[in-house]
Coordinates of C-alpha atoms in Angstrom, one line a residue:
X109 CA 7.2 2.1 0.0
X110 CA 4.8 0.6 -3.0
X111 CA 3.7 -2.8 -3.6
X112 CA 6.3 -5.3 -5.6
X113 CA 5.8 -8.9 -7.0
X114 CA 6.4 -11.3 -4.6
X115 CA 4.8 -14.6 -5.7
X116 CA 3.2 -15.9 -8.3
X117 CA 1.3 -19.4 -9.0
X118 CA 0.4 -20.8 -13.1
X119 CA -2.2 -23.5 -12.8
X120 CA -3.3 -25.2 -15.3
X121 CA -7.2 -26.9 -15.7
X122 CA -10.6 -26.0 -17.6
X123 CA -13.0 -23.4 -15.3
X124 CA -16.3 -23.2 -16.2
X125 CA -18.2 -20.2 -15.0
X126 CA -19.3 -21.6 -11.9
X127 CA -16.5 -23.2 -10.8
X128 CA -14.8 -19.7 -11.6
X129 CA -17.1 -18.3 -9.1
X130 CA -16.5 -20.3 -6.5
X131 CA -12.4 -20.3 -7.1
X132 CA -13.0 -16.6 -6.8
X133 CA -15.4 -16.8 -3.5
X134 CA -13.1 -19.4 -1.8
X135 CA -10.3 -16.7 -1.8
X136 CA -12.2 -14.1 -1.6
X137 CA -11.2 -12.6 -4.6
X138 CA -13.6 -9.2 -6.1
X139 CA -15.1 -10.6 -8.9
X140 CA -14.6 -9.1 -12.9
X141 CA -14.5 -10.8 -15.9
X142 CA -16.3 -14.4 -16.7
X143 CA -14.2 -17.6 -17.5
X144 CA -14.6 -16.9 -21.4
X145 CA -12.3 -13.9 -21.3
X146 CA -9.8 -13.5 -23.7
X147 CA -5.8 -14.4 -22.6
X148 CA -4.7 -11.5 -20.5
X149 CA -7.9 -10.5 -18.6
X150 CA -8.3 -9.8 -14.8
X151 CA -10.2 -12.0 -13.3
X152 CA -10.8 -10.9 -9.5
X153 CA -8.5 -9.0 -6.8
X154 CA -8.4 -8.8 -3.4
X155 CA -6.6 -6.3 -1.0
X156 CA -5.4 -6.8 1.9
X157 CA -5.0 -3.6 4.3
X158 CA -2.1 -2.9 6.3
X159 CA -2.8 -3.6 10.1
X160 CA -1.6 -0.5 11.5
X161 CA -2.7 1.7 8.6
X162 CA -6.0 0.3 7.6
X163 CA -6.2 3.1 4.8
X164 CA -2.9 1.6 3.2
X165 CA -3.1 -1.7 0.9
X166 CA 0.1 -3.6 1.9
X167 CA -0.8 -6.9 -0.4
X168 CA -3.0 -7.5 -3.4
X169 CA -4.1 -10.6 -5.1
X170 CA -5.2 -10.8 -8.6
X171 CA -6.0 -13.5 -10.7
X172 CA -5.8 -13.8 -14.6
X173 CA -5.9 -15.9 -17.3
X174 CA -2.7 -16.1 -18.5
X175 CA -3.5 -19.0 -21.6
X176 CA -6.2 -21.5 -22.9
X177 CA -6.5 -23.5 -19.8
X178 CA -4.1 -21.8 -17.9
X179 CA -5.0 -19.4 -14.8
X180 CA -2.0 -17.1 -12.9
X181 CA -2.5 -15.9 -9.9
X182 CA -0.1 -13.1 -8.7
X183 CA 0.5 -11.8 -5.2
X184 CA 1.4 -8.1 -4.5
X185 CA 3.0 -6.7 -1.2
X186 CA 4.8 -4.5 0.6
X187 CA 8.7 -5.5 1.4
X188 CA 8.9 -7.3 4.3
X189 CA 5.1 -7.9 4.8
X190 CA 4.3 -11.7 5.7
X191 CA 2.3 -13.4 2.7
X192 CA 3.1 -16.9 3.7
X193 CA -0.5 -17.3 4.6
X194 CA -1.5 -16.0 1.1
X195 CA -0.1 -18.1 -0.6
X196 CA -1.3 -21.0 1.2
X197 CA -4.9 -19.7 0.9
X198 CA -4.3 -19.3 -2.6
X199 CA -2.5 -23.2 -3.7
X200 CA -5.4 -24.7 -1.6
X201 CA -8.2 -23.3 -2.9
X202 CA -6.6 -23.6 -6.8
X203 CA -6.3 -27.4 -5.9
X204 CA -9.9 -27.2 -4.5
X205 CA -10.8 -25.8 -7.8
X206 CA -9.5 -28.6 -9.5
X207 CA -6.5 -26.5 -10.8
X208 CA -3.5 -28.5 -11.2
X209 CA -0.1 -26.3 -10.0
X210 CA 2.7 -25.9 -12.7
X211 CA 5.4 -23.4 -11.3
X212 CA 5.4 -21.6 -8.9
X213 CA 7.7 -18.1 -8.8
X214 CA 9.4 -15.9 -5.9
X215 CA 10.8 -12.9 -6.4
X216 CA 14.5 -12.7 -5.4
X217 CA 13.7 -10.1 -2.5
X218 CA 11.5 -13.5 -1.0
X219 CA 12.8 -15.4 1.9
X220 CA 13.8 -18.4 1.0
X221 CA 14.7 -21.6 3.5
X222 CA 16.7 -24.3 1.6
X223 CA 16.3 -26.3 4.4
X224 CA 14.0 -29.0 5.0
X225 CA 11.1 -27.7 7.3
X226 CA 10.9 -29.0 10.7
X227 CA 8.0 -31.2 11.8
X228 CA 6.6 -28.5 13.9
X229 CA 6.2 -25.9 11.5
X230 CA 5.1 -28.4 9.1
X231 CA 2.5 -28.8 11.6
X232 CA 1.6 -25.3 11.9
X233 CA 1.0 -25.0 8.1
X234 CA -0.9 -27.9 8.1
X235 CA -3.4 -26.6 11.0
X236 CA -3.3 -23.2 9.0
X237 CA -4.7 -25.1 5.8
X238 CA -7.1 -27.2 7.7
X239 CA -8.7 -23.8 9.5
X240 CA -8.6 -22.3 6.5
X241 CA -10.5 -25.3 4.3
X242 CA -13.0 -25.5 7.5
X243 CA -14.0 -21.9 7.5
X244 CA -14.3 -21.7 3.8
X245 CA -15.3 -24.7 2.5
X246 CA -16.2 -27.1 5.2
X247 CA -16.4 -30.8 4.7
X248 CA -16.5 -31.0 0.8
X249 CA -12.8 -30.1 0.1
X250 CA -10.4 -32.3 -2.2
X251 CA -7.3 -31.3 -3.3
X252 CA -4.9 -32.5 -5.9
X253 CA -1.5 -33.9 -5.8
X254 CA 1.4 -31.3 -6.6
X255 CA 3.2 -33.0 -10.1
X256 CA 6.5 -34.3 -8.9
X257 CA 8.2 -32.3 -11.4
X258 CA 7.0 -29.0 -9.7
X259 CA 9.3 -27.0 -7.4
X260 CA 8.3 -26.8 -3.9
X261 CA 8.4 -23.0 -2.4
X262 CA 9.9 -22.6 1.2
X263 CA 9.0 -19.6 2.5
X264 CA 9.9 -18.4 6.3
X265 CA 7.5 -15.3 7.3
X266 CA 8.2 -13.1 9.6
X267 CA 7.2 -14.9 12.5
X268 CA 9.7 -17.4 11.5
X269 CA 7.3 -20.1 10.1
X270 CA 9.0 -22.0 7.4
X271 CA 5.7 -23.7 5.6
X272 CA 6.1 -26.3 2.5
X273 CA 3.6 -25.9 0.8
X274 CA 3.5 -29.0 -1.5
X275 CA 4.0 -30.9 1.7
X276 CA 1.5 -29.2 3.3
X277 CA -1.0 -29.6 1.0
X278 CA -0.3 -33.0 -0.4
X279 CA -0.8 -34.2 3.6
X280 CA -4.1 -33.1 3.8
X281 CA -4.9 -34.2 0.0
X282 CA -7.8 -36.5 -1.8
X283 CA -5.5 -37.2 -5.1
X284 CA -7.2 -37.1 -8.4
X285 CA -6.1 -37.6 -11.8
X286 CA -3.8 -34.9 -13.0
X287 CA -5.0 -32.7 -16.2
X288 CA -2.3 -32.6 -19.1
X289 CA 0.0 -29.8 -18.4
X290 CA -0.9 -27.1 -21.2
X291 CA 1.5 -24.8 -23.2
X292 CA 1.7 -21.2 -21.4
X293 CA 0.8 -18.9 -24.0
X294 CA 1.2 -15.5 -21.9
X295 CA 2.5 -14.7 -18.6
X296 CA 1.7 -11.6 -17.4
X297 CA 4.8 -10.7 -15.2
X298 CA 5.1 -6.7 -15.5
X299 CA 1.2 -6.0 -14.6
X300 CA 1.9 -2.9 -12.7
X301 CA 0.1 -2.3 -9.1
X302 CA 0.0 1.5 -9.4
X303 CA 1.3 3.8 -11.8
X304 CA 3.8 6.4 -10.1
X305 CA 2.9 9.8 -10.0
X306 CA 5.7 11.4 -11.9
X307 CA 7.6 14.5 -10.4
X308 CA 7.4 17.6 -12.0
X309 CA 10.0 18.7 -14.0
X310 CA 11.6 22.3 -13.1
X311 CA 10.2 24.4 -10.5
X312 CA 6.2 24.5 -9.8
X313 CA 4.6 25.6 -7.0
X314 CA 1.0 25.8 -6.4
X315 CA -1.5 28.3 -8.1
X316 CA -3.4 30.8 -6.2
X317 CA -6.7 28.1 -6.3
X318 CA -5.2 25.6 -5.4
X319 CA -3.3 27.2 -2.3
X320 CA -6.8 28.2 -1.1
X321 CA -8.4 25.3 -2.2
X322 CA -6.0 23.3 0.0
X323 CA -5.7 25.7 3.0
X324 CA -9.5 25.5 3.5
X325 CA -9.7 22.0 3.2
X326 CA -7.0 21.7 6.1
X327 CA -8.7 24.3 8.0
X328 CA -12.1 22.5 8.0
X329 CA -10.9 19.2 8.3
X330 CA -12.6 17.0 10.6
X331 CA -10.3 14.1 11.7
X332 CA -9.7 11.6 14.6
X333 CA -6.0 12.8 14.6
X334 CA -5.0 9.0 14.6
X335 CA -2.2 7.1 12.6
X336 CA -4.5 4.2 12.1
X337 CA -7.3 6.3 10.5
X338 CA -5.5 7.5 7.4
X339 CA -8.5 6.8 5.2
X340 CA -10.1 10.3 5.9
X341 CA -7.1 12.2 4.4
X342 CA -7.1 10.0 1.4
X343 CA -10.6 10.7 0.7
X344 CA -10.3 14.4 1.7
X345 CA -7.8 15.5 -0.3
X346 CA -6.7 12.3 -2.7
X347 CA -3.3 11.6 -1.9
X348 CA -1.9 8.7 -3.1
X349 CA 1.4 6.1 -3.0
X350 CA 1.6 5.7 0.2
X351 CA 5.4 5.4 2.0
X352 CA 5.6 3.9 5.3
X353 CA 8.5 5.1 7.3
X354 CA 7.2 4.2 10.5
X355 CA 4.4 4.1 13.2
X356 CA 4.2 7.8 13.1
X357 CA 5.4 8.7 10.1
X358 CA 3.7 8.2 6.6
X359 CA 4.5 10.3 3.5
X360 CA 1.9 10.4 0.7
X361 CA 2.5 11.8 -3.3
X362 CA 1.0 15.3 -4.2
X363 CA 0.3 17.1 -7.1
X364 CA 3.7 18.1 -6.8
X365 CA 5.2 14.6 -7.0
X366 CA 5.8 11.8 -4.7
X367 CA 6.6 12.4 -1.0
X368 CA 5.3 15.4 -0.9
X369 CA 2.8 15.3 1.8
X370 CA 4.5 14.3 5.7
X371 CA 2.1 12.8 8.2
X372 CA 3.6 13.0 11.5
X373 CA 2.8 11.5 14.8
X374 CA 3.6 10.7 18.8
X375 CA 2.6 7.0 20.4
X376 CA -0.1 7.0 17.7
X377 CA -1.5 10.5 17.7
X378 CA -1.0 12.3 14.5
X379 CA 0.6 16.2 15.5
X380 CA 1.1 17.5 11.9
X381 CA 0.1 17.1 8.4
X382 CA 2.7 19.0 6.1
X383 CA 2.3 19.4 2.2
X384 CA 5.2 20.9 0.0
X385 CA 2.9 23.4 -2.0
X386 CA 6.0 23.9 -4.0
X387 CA 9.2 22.2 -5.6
X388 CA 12.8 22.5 -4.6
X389 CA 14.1 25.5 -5.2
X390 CA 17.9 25.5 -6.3
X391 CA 20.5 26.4 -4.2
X392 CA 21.3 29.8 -6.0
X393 CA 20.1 33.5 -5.7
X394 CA 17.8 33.0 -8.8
X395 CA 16.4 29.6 -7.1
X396 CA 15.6 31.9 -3.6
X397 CA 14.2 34.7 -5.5
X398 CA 11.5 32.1 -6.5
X399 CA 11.0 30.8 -2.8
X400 CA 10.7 34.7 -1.6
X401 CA 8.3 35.5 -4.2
X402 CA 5.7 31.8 -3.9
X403 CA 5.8 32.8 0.0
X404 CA 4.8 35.9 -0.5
X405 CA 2.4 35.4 -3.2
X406 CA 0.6 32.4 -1.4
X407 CA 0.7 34.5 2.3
X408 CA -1.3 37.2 0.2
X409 CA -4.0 34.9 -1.5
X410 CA -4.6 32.9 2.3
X411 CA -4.6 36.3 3.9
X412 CA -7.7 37.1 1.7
X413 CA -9.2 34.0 1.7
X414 CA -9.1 33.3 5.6
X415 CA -8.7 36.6 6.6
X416 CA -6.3 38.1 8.8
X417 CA -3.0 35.9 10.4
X418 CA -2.7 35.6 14.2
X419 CA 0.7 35.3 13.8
X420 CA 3.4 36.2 12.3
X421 CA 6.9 35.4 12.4
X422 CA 10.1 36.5 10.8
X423 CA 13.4 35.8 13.0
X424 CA 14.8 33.0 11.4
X425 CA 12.4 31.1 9.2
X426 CA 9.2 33.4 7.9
X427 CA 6.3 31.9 8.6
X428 CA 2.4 32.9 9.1
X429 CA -0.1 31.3 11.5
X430 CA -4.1 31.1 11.6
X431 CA -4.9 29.8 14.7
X432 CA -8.1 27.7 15.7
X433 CA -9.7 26.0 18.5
X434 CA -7.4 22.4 18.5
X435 CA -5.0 23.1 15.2
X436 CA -3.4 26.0 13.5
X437 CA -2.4 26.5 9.7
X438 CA 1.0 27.4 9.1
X439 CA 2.5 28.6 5.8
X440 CA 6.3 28.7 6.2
X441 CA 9.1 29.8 4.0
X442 CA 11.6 26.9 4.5
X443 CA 14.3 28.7 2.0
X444 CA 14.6 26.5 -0.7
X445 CA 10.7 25.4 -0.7
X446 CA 7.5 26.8 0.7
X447 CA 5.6 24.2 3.4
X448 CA 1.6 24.2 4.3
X449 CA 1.3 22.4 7.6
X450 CA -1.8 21.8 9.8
X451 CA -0.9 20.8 13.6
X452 CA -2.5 20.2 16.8
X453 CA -1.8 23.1 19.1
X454 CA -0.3 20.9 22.0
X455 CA 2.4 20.0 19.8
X456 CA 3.0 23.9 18.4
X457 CA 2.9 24.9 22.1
X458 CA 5.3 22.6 22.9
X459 CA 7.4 23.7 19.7
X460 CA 7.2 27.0 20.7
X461 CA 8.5 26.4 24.4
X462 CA 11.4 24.3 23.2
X463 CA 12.6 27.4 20.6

């Protein structure tokens, strides 16, 4: 599952350093660039983790300057993850700036009320903005008045808030003079958040390093064996583009392309960790020949480099086990592709019993 555009807000108004600064701090944006960049530049990020898999960004927000006095600030995020919040946080603290809003742009896959909101959830957004002004500002806040020509986003989250924005802001506003509406001169729509990781073309499977490499690195591994700690894998062994299928089960992209890596787990508790060490084989003599022959090649190279198996099993699907204390390392010959798992022993036992 990767991160797609799902708002974006073009302000127009001058920023001088320091009021970029505080823009940036207001919304806690990471700070790069200064307010004399050229059209184009990055400006500050921020990232906003996932709250079941802290390791996993599920929104960004980046600002740029997408003209002469004209400042974009884009939004990020996983399908389906709420950003109503965000993009309050974000229209305050640009009218706070001094920024005056132009347009403001969902993407089609956005929930979008037509409806006039109802005086309670106008409520709620307004006690949002005013918690969110106190904590980060305090006292000193002024906003501006929203232009009457600009549109006014309805967006129902997924606790089924429906929030105005412009309504909710302009409530709680200190108007000031409006600055003159400037010409856009670049919008900067197709910034990507990540660039995929290709998938190989024809069959590949791993070398003889990097099937050791990677079989020690699982063998050593030291790991809470929890969904919510994914962040140790990542830095272990670098996976990337994350896909979230559930609670307890989270794929990752490999050197052999994306969804290549299967984290698997029970009530929380990871159980396995599988990684395809090598591509699809096709469905043909020639295609199995390969399979046999990467199995075989890759039980040879572990057998030397972590010493002797303590089991091995050939009914139906070939596999090789080296056991340890809490996990074991399998290598199995799944037909059409060769699979490197590290599981808990509980879980294999149980495995084992149900076969």
């Amino acid at each position: 599952m990767k991160l797609m555009r799902r708002f974006r807000l073009v302000t127009t108004g001058r920023l001088d350093q320091a009021q970029l600064e505080e823009l940036r701090a207001v919304i806690g944006l990471t700070p790069s660039g200064a307010a004399n960049d050229a059209v184009g530049s990055e400006l500050g990020h921020r990232i906003r983790n996932h709250p079941r898999y802290p390791s996993i960004g599920a929104s960004t927000i980046t600002l740029l300057r997408t003209g002469a006095d004209e400042w974009s600030i884009t939004i990020d995020a996983l399908p389906f993850f709420d950003i109503a919040t965000s993009i309050g946080l974000v229209e305050v603290g640009c009218r706070a700036a001094g920024l005056t809003v132009i347009d403001r742009h969902l993407s089609a896959d956005a929930t979008v009320s037509d409806a006039p909101p109802s005086a309670a959830s106008l409520e709620r957004a307004r006690k949002i903005l005013e918690e969110s002004s106190t904590r980060l500002w305090g006292d000193t806040l002024t906003f501006g008045t929203p232009p009457p020509e600009a549109p006014r986003a309805r967006i129902t989250s997924e606790d089924d808030l429906t929030l105005d924005y412009a309504a909710a802001t302009e409530s709680l506003s200190t108007p000031h003079a409006g600055r003159p509406v400037s010409k856009p001169l670049f919008v900067a729509d197709h910034i990507p958040v990540a660039k995929p990781m290709p998938r190989p073309s024809g069959w590949q499977a791993l070398s003889d390093n990097a099937i050791a490499d990677l079989a020690e690195k699982l063998r050593t591994l030291v790991w809470s064996w929890r969904m919510d700690n994914l962040l140790r894998l990542v830095t272990v062994f670098g996976w990337q583009e994350p896909t979230i299928h559930s609670t307890d089960r989270v794929q990752f992209a490999s050197g052999l392309g994306p969804d290549t890596v299967d984290i698997i787990g029970f009530d929380g508790d990871a159980v396995r960790i599988e990684v395809t060490v090598s591509t699809q084989a096709a469905d043909t003599p020639d295609g199995r020949d390969k399979t046999v022959a990467a199995y075989g090649r890759m039980a040879d190279v572990l057998t030397r480099s972590l010493g002797g198996s303590t089991a091995r099993l050939d009914d139906r699907v070939p596999e090789i086990r080296w056991a340890g204390p809490q996990t074991t390392l399998r290598l199995i010959d799944f037909h059409h592709t060769v699979r490197l798992q590290l599981v808990t022993n509980d879980w294999l036992s149980a495995l084992d019993e149900d076969d």
